[in-house]
mmCIF file of C-alpha atoms in Angstrom:
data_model
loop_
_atom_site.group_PDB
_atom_site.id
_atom_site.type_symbol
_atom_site.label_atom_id
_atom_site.label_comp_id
_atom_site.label_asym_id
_atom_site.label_seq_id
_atom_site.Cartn_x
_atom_site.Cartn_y
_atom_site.Cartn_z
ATOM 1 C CA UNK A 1075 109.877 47.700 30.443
ATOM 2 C CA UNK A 1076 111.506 47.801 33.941
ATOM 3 C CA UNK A 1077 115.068 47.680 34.757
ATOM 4 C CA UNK A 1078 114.386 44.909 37.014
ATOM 5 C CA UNK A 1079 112.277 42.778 34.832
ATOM 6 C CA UNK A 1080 114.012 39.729 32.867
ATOM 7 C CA UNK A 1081 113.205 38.466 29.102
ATOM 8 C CA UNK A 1082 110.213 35.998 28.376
ATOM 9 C CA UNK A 1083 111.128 32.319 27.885
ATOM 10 C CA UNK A 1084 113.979 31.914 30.063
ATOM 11 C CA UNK A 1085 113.418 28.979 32.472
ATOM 12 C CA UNK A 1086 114.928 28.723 35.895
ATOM 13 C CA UNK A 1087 117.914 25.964 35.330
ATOM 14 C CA UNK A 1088 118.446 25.170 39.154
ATOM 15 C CA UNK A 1089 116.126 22.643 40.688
ATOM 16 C CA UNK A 1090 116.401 21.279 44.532
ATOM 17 C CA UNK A 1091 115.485 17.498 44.102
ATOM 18 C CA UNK A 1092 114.399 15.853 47.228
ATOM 19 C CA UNK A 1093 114.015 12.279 47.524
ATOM 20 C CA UNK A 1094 111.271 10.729 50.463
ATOM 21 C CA UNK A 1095 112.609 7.395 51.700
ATOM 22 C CA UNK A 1096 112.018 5.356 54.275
ATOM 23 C CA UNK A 1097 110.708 1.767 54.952
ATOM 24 C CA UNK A 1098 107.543 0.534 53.279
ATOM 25 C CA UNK A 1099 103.868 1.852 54.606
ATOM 26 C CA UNK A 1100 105.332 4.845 56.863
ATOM 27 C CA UNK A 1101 103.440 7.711 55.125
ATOM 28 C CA UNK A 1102 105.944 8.430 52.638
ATOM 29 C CA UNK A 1103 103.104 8.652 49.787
ATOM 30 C CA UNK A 1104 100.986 10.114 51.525
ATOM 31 C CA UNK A 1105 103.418 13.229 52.217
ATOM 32 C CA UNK A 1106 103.855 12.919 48.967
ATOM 33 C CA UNK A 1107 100.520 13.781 47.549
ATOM 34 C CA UNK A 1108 100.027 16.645 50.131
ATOM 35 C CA UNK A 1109 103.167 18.212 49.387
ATOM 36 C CA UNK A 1110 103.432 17.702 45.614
ATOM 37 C CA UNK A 1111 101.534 18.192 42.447
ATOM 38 C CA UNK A 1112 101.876 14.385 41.368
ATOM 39 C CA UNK A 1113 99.504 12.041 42.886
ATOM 40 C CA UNK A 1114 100.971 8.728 44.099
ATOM 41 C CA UNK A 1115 99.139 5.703 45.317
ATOM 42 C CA UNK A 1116 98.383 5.161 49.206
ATOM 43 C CA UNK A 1117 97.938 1.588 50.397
ATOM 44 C CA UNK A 1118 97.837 -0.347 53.181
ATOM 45 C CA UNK A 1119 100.644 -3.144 51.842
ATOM 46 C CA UNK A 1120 104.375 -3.244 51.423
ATOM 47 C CA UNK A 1121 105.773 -1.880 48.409
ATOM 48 C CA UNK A 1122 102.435 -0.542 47.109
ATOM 49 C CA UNK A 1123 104.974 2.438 45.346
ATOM 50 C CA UNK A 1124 107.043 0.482 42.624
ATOM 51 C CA UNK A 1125 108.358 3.586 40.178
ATOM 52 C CA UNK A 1126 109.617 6.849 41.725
ATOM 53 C CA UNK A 1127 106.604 8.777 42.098
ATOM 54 C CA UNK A 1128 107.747 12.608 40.386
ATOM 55 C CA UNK A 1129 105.985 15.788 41.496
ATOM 56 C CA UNK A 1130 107.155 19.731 42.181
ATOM 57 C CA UNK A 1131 105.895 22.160 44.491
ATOM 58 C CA UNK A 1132 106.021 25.757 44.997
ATOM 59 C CA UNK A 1133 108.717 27.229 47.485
ATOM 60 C CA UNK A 1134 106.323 29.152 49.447
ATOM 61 C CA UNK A 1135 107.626 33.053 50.190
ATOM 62 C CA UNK A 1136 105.668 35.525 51.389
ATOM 63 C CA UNK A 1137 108.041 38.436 50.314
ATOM 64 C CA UNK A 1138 107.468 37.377 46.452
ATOM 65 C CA UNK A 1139 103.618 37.668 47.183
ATOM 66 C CA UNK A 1140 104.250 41.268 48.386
ATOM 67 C CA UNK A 1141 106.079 41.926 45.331
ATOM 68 C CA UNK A 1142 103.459 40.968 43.421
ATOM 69 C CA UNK A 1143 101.117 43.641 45.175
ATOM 70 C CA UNK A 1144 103.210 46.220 44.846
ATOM 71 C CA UNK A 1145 104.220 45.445 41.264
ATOM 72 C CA UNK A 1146 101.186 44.133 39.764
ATOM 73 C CA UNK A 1147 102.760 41.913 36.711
ATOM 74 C CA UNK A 1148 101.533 39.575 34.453
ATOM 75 C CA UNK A 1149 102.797 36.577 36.110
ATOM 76 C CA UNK A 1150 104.109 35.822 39.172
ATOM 77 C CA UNK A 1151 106.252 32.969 39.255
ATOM 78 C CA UNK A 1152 107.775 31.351 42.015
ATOM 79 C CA UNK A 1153 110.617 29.307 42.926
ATOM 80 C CA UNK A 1154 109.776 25.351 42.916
ATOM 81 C CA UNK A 1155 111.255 21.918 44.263
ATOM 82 C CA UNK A 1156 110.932 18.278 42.588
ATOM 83 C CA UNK A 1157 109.577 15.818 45.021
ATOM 84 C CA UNK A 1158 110.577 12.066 44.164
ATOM 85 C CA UNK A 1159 108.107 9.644 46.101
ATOM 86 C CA UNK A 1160 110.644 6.454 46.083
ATOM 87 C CA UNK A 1161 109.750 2.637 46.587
ATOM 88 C CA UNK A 1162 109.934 1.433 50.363
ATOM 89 C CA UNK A 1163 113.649 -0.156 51.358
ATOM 90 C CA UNK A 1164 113.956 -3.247 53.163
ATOM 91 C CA UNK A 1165 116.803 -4.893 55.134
ATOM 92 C CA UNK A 1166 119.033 -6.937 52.613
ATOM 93 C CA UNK A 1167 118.876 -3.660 49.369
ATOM 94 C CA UNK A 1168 122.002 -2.870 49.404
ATOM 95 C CA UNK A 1169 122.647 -6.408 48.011
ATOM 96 C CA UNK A 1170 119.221 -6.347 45.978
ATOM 97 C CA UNK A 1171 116.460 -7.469 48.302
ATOM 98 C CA UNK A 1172 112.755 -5.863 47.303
ATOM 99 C CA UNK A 1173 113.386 -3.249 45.613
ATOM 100 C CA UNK A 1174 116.670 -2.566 46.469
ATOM 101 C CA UNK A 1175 118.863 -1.931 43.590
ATOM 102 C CA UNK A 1176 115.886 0.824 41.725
ATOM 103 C CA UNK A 1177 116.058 2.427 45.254
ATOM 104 C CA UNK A 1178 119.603 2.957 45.762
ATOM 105 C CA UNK A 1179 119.457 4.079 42.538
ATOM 106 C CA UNK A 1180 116.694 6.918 42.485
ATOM 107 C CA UNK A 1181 117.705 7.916 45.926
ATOM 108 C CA UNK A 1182 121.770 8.700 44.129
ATOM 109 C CA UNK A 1183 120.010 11.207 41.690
ATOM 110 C CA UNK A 1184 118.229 13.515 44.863
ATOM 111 C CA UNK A 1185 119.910 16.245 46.400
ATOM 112 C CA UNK A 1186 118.499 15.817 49.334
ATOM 113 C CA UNK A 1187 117.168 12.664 51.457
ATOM 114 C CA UNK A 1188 113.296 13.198 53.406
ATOM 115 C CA UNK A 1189 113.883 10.021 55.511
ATOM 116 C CA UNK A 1190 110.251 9.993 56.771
ATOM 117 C CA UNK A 1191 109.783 7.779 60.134
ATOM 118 C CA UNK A 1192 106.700 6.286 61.106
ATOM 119 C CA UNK A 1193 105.787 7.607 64.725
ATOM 120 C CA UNK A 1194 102.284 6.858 65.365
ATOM 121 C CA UNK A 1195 100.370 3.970 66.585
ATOM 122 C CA UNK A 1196 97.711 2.451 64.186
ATOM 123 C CA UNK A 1197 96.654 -0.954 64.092
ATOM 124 C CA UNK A 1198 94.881 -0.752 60.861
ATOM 125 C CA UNK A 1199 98.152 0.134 59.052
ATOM 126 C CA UNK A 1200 100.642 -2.598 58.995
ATOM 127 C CA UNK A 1201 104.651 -2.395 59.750
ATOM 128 C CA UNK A 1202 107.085 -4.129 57.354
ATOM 129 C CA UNK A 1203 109.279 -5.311 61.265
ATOM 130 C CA UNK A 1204 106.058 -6.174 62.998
ATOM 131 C CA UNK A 1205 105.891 -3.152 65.857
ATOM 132 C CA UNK A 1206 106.146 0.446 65.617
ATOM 133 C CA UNK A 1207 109.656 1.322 66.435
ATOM 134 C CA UNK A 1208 111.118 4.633 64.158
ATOM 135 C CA UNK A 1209 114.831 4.414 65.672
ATOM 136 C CA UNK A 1210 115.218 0.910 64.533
ATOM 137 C CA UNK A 1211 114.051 1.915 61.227
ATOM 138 C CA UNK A 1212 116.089 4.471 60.392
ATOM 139 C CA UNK A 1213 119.460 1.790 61.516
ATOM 140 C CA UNK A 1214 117.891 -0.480 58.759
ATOM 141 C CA UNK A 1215 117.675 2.438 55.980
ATOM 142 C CA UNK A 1216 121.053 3.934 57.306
ATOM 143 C CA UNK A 1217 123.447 0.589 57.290
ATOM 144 C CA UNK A 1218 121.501 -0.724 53.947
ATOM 145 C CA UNK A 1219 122.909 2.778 52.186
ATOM 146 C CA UNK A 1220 125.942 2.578 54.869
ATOM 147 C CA UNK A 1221 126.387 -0.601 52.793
ATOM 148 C CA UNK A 1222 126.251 0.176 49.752
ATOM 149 C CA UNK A 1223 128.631 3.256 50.326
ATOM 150 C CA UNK A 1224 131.197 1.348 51.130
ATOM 151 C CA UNK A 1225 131.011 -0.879 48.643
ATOM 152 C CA UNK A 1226 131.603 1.961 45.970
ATOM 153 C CA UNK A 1227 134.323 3.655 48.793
ATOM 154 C CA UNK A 1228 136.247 0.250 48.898
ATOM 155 C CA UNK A 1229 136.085 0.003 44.717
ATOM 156 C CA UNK A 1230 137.049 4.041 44.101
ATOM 157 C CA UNK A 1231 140.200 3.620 46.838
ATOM 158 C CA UNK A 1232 141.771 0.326 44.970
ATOM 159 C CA UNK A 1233 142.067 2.774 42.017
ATOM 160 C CA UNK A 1234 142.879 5.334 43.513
ATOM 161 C CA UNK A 1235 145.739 3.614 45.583
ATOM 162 C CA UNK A 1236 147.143 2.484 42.325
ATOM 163 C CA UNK A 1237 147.000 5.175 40.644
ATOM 164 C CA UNK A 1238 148.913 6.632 43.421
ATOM 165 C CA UNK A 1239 151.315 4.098 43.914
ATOM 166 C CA UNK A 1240 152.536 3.420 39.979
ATOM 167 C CA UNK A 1241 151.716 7.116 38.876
ATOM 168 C CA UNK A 1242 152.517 9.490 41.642
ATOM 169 C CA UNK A 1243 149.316 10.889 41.188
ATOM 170 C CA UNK A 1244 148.849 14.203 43.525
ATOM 171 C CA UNK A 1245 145.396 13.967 42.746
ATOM 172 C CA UNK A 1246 144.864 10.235 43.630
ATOM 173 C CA UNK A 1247 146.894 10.645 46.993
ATOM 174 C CA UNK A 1248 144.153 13.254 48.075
ATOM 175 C CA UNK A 1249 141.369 11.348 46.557
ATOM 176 C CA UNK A 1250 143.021 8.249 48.845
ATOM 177 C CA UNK A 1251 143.415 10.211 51.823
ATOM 178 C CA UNK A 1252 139.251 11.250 51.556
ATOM 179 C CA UNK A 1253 137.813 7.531 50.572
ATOM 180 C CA UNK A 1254 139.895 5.890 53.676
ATOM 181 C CA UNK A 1255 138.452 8.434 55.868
ATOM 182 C CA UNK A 1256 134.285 7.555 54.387
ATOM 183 C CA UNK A 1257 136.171 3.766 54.538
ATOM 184 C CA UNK A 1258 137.002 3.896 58.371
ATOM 185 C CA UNK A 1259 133.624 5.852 59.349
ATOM 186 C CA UNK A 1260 131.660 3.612 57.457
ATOM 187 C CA UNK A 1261 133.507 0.436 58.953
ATOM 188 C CA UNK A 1262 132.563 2.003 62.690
ATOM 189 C CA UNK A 1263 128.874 2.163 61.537
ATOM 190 C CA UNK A 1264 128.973 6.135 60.773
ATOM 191 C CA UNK A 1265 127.825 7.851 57.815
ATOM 192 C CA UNK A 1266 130.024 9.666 55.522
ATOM 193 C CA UNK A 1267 128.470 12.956 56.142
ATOM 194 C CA UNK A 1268 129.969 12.121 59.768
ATOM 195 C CA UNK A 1269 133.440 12.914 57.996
ATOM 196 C CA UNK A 1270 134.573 16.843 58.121
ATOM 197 C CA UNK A 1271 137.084 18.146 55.095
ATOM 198 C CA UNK A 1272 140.192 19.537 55.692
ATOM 199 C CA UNK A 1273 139.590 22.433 53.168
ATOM 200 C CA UNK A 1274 137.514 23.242 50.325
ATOM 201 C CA UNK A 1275 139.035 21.229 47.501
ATOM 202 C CA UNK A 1276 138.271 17.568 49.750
ATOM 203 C CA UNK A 1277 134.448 19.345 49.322
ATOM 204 C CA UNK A 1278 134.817 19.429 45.887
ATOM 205 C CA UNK A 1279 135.854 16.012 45.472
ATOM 206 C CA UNK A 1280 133.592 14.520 47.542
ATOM 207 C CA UNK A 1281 130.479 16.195 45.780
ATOM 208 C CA UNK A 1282 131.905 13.831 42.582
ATOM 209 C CA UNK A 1283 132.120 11.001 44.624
ATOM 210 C CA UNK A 1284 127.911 11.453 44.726
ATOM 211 C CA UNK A 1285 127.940 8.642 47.849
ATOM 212 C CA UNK A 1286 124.554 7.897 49.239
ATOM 213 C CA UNK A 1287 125.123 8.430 52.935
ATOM 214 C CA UNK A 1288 126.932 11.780 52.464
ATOM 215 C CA UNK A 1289 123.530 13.593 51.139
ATOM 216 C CA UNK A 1290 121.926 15.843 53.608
ATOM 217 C CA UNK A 1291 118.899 14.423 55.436
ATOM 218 C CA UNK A 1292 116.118 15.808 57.034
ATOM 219 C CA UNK A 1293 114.345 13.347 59.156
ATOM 220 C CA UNK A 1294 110.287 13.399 58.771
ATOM 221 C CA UNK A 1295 108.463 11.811 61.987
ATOM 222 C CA UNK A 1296 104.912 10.810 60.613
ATOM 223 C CA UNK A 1297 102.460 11.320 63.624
ATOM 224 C CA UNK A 1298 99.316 10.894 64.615
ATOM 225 C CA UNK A 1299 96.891 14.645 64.715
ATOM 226 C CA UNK A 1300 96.920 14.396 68.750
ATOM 227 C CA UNK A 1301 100.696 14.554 68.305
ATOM 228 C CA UNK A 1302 101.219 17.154 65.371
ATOM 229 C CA UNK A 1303 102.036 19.879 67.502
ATOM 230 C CA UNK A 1304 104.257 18.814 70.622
ATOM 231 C CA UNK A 1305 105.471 15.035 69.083
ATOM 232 C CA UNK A 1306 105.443 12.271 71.075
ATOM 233 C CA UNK A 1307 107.204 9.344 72.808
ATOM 234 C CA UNK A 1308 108.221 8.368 69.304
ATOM 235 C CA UNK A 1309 109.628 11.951 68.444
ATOM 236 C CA UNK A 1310 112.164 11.665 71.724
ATOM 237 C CA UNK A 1311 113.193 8.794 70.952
ATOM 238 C CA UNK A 1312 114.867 9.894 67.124
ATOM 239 C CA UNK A 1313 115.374 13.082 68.854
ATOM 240 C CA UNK A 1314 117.487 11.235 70.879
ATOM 241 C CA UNK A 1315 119.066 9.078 68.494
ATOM 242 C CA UNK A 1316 120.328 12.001 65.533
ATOM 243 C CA UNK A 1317 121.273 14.257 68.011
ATOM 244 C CA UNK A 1318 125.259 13.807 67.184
ATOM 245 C CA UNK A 1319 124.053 14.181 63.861
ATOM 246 C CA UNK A 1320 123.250 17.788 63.023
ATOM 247 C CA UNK A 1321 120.507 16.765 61.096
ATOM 248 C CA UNK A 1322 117.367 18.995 60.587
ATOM 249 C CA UNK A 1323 114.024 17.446 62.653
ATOM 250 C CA UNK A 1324 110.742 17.581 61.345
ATOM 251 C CA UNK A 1325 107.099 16.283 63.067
ATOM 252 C CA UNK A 1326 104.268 16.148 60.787
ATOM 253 C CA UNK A 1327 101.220 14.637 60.786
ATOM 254 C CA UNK A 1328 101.053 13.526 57.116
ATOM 255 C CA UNK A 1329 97.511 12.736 56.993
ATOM 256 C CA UNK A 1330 96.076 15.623 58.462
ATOM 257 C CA UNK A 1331 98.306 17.505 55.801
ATOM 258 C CA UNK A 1332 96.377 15.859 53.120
ATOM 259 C CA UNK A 1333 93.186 17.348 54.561
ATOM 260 C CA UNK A 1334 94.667 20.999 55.498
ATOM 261 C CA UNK A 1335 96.018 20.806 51.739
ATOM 262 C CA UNK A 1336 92.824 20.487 50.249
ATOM 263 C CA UNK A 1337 91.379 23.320 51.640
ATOM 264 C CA UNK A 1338 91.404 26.087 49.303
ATOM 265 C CA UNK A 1339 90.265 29.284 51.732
ATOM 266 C CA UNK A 1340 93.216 30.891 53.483
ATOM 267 C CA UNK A 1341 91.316 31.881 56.590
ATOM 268 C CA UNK A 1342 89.288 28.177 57.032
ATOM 269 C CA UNK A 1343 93.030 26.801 56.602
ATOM 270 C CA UNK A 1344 94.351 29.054 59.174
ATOM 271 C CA UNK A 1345 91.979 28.030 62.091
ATOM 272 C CA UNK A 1346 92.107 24.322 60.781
ATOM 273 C CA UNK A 1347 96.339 25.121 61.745
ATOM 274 C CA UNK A 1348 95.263 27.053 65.008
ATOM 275 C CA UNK A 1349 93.272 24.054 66.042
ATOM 276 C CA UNK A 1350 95.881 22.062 66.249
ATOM 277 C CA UNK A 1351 98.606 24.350 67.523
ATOM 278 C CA UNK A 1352 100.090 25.237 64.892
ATOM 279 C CA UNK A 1353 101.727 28.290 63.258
ATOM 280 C CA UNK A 1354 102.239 26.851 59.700
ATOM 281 C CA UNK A 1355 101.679 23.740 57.650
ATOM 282 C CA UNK A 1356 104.298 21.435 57.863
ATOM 283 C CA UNK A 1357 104.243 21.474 53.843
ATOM 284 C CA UNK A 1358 105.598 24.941 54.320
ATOM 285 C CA UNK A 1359 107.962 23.532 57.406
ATOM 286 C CA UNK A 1360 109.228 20.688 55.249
ATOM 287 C CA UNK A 1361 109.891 22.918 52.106
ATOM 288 C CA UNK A 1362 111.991 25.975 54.318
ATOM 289 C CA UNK A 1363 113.343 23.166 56.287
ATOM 290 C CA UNK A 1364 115.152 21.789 53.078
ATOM 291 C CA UNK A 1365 116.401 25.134 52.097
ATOM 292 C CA UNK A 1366 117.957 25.540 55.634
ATOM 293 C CA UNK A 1367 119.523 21.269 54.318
ATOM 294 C CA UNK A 1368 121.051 22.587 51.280
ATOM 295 C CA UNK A 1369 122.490 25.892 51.673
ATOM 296 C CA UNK A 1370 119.541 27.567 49.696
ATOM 297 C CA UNK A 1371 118.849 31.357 49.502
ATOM 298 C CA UNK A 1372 116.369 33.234 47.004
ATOM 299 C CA UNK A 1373 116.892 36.486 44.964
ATOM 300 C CA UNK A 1374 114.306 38.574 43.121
ATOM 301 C CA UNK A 1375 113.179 40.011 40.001
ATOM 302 C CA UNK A 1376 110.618 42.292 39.543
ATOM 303 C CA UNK A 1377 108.604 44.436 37.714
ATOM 304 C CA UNK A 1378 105.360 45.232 35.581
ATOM 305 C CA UNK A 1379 105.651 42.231 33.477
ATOM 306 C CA UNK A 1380 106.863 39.936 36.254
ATOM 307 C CA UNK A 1381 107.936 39.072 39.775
ATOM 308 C CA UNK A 1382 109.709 35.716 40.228
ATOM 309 C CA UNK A 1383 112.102 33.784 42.628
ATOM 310 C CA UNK A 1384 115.440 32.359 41.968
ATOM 311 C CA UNK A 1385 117.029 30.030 44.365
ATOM 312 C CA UNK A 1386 121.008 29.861 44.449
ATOM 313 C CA UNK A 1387 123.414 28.579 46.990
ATOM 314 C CA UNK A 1388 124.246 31.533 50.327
ATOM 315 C CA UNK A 1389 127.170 32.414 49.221
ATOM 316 C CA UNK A 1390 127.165 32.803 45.701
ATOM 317 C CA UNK A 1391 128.286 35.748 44.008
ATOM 318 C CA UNK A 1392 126.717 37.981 41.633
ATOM 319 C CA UNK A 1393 127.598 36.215 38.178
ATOM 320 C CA UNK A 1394 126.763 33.074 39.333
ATOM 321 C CA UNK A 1395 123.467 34.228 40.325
ATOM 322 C CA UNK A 1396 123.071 35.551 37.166
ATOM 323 C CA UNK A 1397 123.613 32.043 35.112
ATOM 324 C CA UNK A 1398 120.744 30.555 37.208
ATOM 325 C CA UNK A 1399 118.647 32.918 34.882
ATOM 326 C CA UNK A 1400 120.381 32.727 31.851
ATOM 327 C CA UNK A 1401 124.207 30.820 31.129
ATOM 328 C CA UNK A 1402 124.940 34.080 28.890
ATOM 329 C CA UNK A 1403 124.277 36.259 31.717
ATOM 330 C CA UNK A 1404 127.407 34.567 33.476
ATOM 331 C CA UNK A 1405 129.548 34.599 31.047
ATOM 332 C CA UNK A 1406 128.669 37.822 29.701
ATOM 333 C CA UNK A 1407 128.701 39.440 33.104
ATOM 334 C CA UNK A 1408 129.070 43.111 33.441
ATOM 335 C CA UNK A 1409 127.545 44.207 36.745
ATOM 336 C CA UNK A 1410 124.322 43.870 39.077
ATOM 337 C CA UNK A 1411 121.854 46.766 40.183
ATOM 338 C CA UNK A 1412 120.779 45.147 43.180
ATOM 339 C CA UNK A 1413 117.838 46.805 45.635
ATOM 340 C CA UNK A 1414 117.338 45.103 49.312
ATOM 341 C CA UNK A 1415 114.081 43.759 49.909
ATOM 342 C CA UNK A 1416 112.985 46.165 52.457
ATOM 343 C CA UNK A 1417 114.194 49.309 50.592
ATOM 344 C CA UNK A 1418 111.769 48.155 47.796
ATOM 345 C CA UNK A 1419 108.772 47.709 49.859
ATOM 346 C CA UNK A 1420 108.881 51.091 52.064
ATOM 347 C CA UNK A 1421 109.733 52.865 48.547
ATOM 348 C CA UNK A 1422 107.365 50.794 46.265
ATOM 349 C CA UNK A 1423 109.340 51.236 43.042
ATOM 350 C CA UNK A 1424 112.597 50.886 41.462
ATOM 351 C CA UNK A 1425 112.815 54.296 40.301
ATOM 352 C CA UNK A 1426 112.297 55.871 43.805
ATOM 353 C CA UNK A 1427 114.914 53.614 44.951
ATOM 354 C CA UNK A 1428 117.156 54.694 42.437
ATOM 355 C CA UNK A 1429 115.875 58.334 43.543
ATOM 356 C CA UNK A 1430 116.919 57.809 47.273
ATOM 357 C CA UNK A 1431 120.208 55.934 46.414
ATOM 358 C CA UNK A 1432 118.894 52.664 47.314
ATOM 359 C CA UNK A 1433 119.936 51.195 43.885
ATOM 360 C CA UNK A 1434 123.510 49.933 44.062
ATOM 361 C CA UNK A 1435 125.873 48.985 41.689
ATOM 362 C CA UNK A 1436 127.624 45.796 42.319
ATOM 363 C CA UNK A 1437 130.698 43.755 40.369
ATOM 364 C CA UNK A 1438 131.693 39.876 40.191
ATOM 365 C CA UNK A 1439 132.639 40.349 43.735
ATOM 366 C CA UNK A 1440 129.608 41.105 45.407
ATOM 367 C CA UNK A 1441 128.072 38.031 47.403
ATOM 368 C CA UNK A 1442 124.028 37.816 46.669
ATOM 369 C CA UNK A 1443 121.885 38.270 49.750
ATOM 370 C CA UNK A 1444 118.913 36.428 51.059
ATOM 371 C CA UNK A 1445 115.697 38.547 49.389
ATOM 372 C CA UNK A 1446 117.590 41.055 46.929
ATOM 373 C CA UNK A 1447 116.278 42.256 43.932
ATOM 374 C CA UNK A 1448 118.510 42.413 40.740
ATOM 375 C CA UNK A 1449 119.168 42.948 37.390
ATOM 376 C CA UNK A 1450 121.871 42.076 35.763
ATOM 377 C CA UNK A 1451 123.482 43.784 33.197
ATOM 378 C CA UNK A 1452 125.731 41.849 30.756
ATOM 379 C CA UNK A 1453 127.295 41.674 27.015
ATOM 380 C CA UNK A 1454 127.927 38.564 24.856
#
């Protein structure tokens, strides 16, 4: 067996969890379906989604399908992200309206928010507000989980204050000094991802505070097929409106997507995407776009009996790469054999790397790279 192979049976412990929200009957089931194995239902009538809708799909990577040619396993296996398909949110949640409280609550277990917008005309297809209007509905989605935020900001800082008051509490006085930041941004209308820490350990305890409006967010504008490629009036306009907020942009045409996903031939899908402009699907957009949201890389394995993707956080280092396979292989840790990517493909195995001195040997210290190829060597 290969160096850089890994044992049977181990399963990959890290999972990206993305959560598609937005206002009821804005395509968020429908991107859904096309991007996801699960199959959620599609109607034309508010709240036709009631439970979270659950699905994964694969992280698509070209450099793991080269692997696999070069390597010819058993099984190729790649990395993969949960999709949760949540119930439409109306004006009034954050204090139980529709569906309100179940929503608020699914959304607080996602790592990351696809706030999909509806930006296409379509009088067939009703809108919860009347008129189509995408910068309006993301305010109502924002302030209802702007809401709600403080709400749980307002409750943690009366503790906290007390506890630093009575106690003299260093912790509390920095956990005080964070929540009346979120308090006052959330008081002027901001979110609390608005708020920048002062060093590392305010990122720490803000990641425990798990507050709605400090998730990342990738906003999803749901077009029409004659707008897939440039975007549209509708596009400018949320342009416009997130541009203070660093937030990653993404057009789609959700409905096309559903067709372009169920072809099966790679060349008939290609000149379906060249048709309408377009380089990739925005599946494959949407999925790289929420790596680039999270902080996500992906390192290798390889060899004869398999070639799979692992997704950690950029900078990680080499141990803690090594407990996304296995928690032993952290703990345990002695040292990584790590071969770049592109040393592995021009040389085609590990042993000719290891010939040319393209294998190195790297300790806890050594921060993973985007597309290296590992094994890890460790003793429990």
């Amino acid at each position: 067996m290969s160096n850089f192979d890994i044992p049977t049976k181990i399963e990959q412990k890290m999972s990206l969890k993305c959560g598609i929200v937005g206002l009821p009957n804005v395509g968020k089931s429908t991107l859904f379906n096309c991007v996801s194995s699960g199959k959620a239902q599609s109607a034309n009538f508010p709240f036709c989604t009631i439970e979270p809708n659950l699905g994964s799909t694969n992280v698509p990577d070209r450099r793991l399908d080269v692997l696999t040619e070069i390597c010819n396993p058993q099984r190729t296996i790649p990395a993969t992200v949960d999709i949760v398909d949540i119930a439409g949110l109306v004006k009034g949640a954050s204090h139980g309206e529709g569906l309100g409280n179940q929503f608020l609550a699914n959304i607080r277990e996602c790592d990351a928010i696809l706030h999909v917008l509806r930006c296409f005309d379509d009088g067939n297809i009703v809108h919860v507000d009347g008129s189509v209007d995408p910068v309006r509905d993301k305010e109502v989605v924002d302030l209802e989980l702007q809401i709600k935020d403080l709400e749980t900001v307002e409750a943690r800082l009366a503790k906290a204050e007390k506890a630093a008051k009575t106690g003299g509490d260093k912790e509390a006085k920095k956990l005080v000094e964070l929540l009346s930041r979120y308090r006052e941004a959330l008081l002027a209308g901001k979110s609390c991802r608005s708020v920048s820490f002062l060093n590392d350990e305010e990122a720490a305890i803000a990641r425990d505070l798990f507050l709605l409006t400090n998730k990342p967010v990738m906003y999803v504008c749901n077009v029409d097929e004659a707008s897939a490629a440039g975007g549209n009036k509708y596009v400018a306009a949320v342009r416009e409106a997130v541009k203070e907020e660093n937030a990653e942009i993404l057009v789609i045409a959700a409905r096309t997507e559903s067709e372009i996903a169920e072809i099966e031939d790679f060349e008939d899908r290609k000149m379906f995407l060249d048709e309408l402009g377009l380089e990739e699907s925005g599946v494959v957009r949407l999925i790289q776009g929420a790596y680039r949201l999270l902080g996500l890389q992906t390192f290798f394995t390889a060899g004869a009996d398999e070639c799979r993707a692992w997704t950690i956080h950029k900078g990680d280092k080499a141990p803690k790469a090594a407990g996304v396979i296995h928690t032993d292989f952290e703990k345990g840790f002695i040292r990584a054999e790590v071969i770049k990517y592109d040393d592995f493909v021009n040389l085609k195995s590990e042993s000719a790397c290891r010939s040319a001195g393209k294998l190195a040997t790297e300790g806890k210290e050594y921060v993973v790279q985007d597309g290296d190829i590992m094994h890890f060597l460790f003793n429990v």
